[in-house]
Structures are given as structure tokens and as C-alpha cells.
Coordinates of C-alpha atoms in Angstrom, one line a residue:
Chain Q
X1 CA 3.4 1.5 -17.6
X2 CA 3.7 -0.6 -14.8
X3 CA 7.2 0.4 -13.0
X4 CA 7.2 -1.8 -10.0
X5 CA 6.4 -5.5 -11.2
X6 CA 5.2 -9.0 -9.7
X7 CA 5.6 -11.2 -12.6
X8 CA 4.0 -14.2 -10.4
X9 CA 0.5 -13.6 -9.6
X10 CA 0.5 -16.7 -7.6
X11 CA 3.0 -19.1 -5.1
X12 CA 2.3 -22.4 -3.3
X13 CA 5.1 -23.6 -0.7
X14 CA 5.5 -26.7 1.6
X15 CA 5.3 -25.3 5.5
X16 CA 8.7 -25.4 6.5
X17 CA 10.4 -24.8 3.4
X18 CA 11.7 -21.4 1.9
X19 CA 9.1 -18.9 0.1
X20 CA 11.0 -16.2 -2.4
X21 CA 8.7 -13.6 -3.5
X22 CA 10.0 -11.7 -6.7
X23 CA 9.8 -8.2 -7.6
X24 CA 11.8 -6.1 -10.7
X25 CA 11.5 -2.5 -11.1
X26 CA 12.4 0.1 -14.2
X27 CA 12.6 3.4 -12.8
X28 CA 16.2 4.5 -11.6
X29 CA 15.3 7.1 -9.2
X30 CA 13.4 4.5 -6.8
X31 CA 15.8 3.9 -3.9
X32 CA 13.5 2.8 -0.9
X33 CA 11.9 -0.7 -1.4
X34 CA 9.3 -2.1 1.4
X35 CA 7.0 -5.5 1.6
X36 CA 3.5 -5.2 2.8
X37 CA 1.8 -8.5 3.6
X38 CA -2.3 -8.4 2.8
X39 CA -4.8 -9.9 4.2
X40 CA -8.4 -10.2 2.4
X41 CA -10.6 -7.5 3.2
X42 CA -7.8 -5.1 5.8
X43 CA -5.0 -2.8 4.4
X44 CA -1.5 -4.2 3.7
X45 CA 0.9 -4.1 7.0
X46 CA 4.0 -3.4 6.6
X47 CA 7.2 -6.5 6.8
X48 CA 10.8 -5.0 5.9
X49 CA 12.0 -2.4 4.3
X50 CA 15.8 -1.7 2.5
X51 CA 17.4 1.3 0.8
X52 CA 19.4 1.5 -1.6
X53 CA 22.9 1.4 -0.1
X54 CA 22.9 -2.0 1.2
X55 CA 22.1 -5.2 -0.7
X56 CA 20.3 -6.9 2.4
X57 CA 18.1 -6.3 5.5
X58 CA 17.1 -9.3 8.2
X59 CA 14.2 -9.4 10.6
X60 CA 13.5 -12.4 12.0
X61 CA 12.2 -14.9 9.5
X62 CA 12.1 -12.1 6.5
X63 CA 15.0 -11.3 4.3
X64 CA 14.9 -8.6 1.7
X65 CA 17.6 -8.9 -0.9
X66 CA 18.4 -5.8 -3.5
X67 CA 20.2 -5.9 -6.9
X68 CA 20.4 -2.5 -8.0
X69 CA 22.2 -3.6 -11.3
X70 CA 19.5 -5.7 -12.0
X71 CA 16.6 -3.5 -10.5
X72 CA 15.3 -6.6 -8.4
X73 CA 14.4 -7.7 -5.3
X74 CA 13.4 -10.4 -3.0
X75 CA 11.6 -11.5 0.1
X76 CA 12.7 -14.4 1.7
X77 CA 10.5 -16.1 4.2
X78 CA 12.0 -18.8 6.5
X79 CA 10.6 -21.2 7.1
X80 CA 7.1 -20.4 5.7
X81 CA 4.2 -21.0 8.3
X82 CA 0.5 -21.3 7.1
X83 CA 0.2 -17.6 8.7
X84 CA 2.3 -16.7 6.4
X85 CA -0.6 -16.6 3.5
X86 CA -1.6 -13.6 2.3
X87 CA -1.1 -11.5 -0.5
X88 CA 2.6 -9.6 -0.9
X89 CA 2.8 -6.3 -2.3
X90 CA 6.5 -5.0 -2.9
X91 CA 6.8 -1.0 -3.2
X92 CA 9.1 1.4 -4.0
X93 CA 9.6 4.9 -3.6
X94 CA 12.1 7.7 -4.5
X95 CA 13.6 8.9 -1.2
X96 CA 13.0 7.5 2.1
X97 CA 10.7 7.7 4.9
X98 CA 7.0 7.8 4.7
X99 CA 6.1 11.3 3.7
X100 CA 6.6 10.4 -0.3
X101 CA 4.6 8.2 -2.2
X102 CA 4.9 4.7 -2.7
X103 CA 4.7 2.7 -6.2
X104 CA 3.1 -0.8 -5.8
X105 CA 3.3 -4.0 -7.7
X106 CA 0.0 -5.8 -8.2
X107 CA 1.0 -8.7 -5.5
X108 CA 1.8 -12.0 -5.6
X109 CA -1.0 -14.7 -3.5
X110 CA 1.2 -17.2 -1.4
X111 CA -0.1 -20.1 0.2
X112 CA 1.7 -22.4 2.4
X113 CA 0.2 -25.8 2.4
X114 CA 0.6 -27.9 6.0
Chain P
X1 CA 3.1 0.8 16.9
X2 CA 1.5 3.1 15.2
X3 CA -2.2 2.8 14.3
X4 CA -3.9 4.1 11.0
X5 CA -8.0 3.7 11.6
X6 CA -10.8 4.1 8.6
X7 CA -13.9 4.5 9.2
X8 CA -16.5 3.0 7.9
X9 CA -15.1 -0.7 6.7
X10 CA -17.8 -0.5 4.6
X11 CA -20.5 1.5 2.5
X12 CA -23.4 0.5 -0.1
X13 CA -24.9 3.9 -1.4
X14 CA -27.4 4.7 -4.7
X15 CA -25.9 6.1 -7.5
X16 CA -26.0 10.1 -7.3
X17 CA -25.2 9.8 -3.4
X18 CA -21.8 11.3 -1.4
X19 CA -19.6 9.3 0.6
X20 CA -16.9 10.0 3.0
X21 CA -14.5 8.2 4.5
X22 CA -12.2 9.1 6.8
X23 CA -8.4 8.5 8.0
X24 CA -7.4 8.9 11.9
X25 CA -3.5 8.3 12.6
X26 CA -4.4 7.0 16.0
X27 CA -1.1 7.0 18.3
X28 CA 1.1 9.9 16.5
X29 CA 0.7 12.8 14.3
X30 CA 0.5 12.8 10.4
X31 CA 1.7 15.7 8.3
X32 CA 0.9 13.5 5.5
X33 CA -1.0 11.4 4.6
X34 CA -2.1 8.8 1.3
X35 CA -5.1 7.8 -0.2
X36 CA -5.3 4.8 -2.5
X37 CA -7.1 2.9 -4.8
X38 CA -7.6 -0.6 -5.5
X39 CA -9.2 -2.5 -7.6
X40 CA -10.0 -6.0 -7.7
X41 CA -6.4 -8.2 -8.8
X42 CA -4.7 -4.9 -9.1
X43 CA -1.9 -2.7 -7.3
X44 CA -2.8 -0.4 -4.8
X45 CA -3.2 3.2 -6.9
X46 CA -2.3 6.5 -5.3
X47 CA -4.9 8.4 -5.9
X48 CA -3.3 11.6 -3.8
X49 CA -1.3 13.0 -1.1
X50 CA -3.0 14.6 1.7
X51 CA -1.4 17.8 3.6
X52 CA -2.1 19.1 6.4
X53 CA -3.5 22.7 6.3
X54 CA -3.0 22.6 2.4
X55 CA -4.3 21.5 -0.6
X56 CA -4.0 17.8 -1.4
X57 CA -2.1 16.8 -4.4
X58 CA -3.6 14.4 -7.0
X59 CA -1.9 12.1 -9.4
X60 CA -2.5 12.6 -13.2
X61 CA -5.8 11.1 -13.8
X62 CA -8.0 11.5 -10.6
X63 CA -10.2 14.0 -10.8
X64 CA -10.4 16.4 -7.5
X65 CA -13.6 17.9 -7.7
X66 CA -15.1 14.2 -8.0
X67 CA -12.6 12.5 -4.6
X68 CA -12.8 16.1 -2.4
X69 CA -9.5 15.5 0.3
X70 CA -9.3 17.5 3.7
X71 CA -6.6 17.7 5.7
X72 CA -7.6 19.2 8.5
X73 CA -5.7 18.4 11.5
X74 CA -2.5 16.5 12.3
X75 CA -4.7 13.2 12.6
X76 CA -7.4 13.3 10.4
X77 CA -7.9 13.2 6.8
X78 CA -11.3 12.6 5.4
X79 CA -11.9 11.6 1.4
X80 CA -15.5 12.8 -0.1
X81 CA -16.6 10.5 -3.1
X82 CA -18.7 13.0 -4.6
X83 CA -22.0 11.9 -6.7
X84 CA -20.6 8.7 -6.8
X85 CA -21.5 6.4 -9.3
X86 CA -21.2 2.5 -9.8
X87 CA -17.7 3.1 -11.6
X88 CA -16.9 4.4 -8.2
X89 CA -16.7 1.0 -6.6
X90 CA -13.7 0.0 -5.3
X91 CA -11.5 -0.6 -2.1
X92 CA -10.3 3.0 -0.8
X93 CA -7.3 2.7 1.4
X94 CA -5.3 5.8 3.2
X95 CA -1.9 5.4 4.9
X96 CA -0.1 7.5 7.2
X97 CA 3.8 7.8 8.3
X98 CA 6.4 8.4 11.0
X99 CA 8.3 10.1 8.9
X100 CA 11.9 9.8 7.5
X101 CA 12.9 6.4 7.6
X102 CA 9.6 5.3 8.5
X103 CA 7.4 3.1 6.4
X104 CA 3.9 4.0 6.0
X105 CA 1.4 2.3 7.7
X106 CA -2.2 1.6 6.1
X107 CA -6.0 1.8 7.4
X108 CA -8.2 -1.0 6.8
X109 CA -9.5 0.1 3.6
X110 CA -13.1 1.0 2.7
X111 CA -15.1 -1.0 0.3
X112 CA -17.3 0.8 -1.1
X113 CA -20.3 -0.2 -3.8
X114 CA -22.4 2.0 -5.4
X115 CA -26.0 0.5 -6.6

């Protein structure tokens, strides 16, 4: 039973334009969401983060947006660059911080065509 | 930032043989740490949680006596494959953390084939 899921596997953008990475969850008690960014053969490093008492957290080119009604969020990347393909893994976890363990999605591959 | 370095990047064994890889938190110190799984198209398992100076914890399916875990200081935790066997194959990755509010950061994963 998957609880944390990418429902696209893949996602092809125009540099320059807007990428928006989905992700839904089912279990209630999750209330720490991250992005990791993967490339081939290395481990996932880690984008942005949000809990679960705000509905939005900026860094630079990467928004994450959270809808607890909905148990979804997003990852916003503007404007894609070509560095910015990779695979995405979204994660959640029930409390905070790094010491607990992380639920992943199975990632979605995006590629930003020049 | 904070570093998380596995060692080796890579390992192609015969059937019957034991491997260990190992998981160094480079620039801080780790109370805990994670080891994962992945296999090819898939998420990123968690196999189990490493503690220092106590036993690890596994998730429901993963045999301990088969993926031995020691935690043995504040910046090193090694995972034994025991007798590994082809169905062993896979991409091993550990991650370490900061702490609260922290995110966990991740090694470079180990692939790891078994003939």
C-alpha cells in the first residue's frame, strides 16, 4: 500500500517555463513533507522541505505548496533550467527533523528540453 | 553542509559471499541513521533505522540476520549483506540527520550485484 504517491512517472518542460511536480499522500499522521532531487547513479539531495502548519515554503527557484485537506502537494520550479533534470522523490514523515523515518514516492523523471 | 559518504560506490560479488558497506556522517555527528533500499523504477525502501550503541530497528519484512546493522560510533554505521545472493541486487542507500528540523541527507548509494 503505497502511502506517499507520484502518479506521473514522467515530465517534459520547455527551459524557462514552470515545472509542477505532483505528490498525494493517504496517511493522516504524516506532517513533514521534503523534495529530494536524484541524479542517476548518487543518492537523492535534498531541495525544500514544509510542515504541516503552513501551506507554502520558498527557496529561490523552488516552491513547495501543501493542502492538507486534500493530502497534496507540489514543487514548483521556476523557471526550469536543463540542470534541473533529474529524478524527484517527494517524502513524508510523521514528526519533524531527521531522526524519524521518511516515506517515499517512486519519483517522477523531469526533463527540461533547451 | 553536511556530508553523508558510502563506501564502496560499487560491488560485484559470487553468490554465497558477504558484503559490507558502510555509512560515515562526515562533518557532524549522527545518532541516527537510515538504511534504504531501491530497486530499479521504485521508491526508496527503508530497510532500517540505525542507533548508535543499540540495536537497529528493522521494518516488517527485512530480515536482520540476513542485512546485519552496526552502529558503532556517532559517525559510522556499516550494513553486512550476509550470504548474499542474486536477489540481493540492488541500490543500498543510508542517510543521516542534523536533527529536529533537519532534513536527512543521503550517501551515494551502493550498487551492488551479486553473480
Amino acid at each position: 500500500d503505497q502511502q506517499v504517491k507520484q502518479n506521473s512517472p514522467s515530465l517534459s518542460v520547455q527551459e524557462g517555463r514552470i515545472s509542477i511536480l505532483n505528490c498525494d499522500y493517504t496517511n493522516s499522521m504524516f506532517d513533514y513533507f521534503l523534495w529530494y532531487k536524484k541524479y542517476p547513479a548518487e543518492g537523492p539531495t535534498f531541495l525544500i522541505s514544509i510542515s504541516s502548519i503552513k501551506d507554502k515554503n520558498e527557496d529561490g527557484r523552488f516552491t513547495v505548496f501543501l493542502n492538507k485537506s486534500a493530502k497534496h502537494l507540489s514543487l514548483h520550479i521556476v523557471p526550469s533550467q536543463p540542470g534541473d533534470s533529474a529524478v524527484y522523490f517527494c517524502a513524508a514523515s510523521s514528526s519533524g527533523g531527521s531522526n524519524y523515518k521518511l516515506t517515499f514516492g517512486k519519483g517522477t523523471l523531469l526533463t527540461v528540453n533547451p | 553542509g553536511a556530508v553523508v559518504s558510502q563506501h564502496p560506490s560499487r560491488v560485484i560479488c559470487k553468490s554465497g559471499t558477504s558484503v559490507k558497506i558502510e555509512c560515515r556522517s562526515l562533518d557532524f555527528q549522527a545518532t541516527t541513521m537510515f538504511w534504504y533500499r531501491q530497486f530499479p523504477k521504485q521508491s526508496l525502501m527503508l530497510m532500517a533505522t540505525s542507533n548508535e550503541g543499540s540495536k537497529a530497528t528493522y521494518e516488517q519484512g527485512v530480515e536482520k540476520d540476513k542485512f546485519l546493522i552496526n552502529h558503532a560510533s556517532l559517525t559510522l554505521s556499516t550494513l553486512t549483506v550476509t550470504s548474499a545472493h542474486p536477489e540481493d541486487s540492488s541500490f543500498y542507500i543510508c542517510s543521516a540527520g542534523l536533527g529536529e528540523d533537519q532534513p536527512q541527507h543521503f550517501g551515494d548509494g551502493t550498487r551492488l550485484s551479486i553473480l
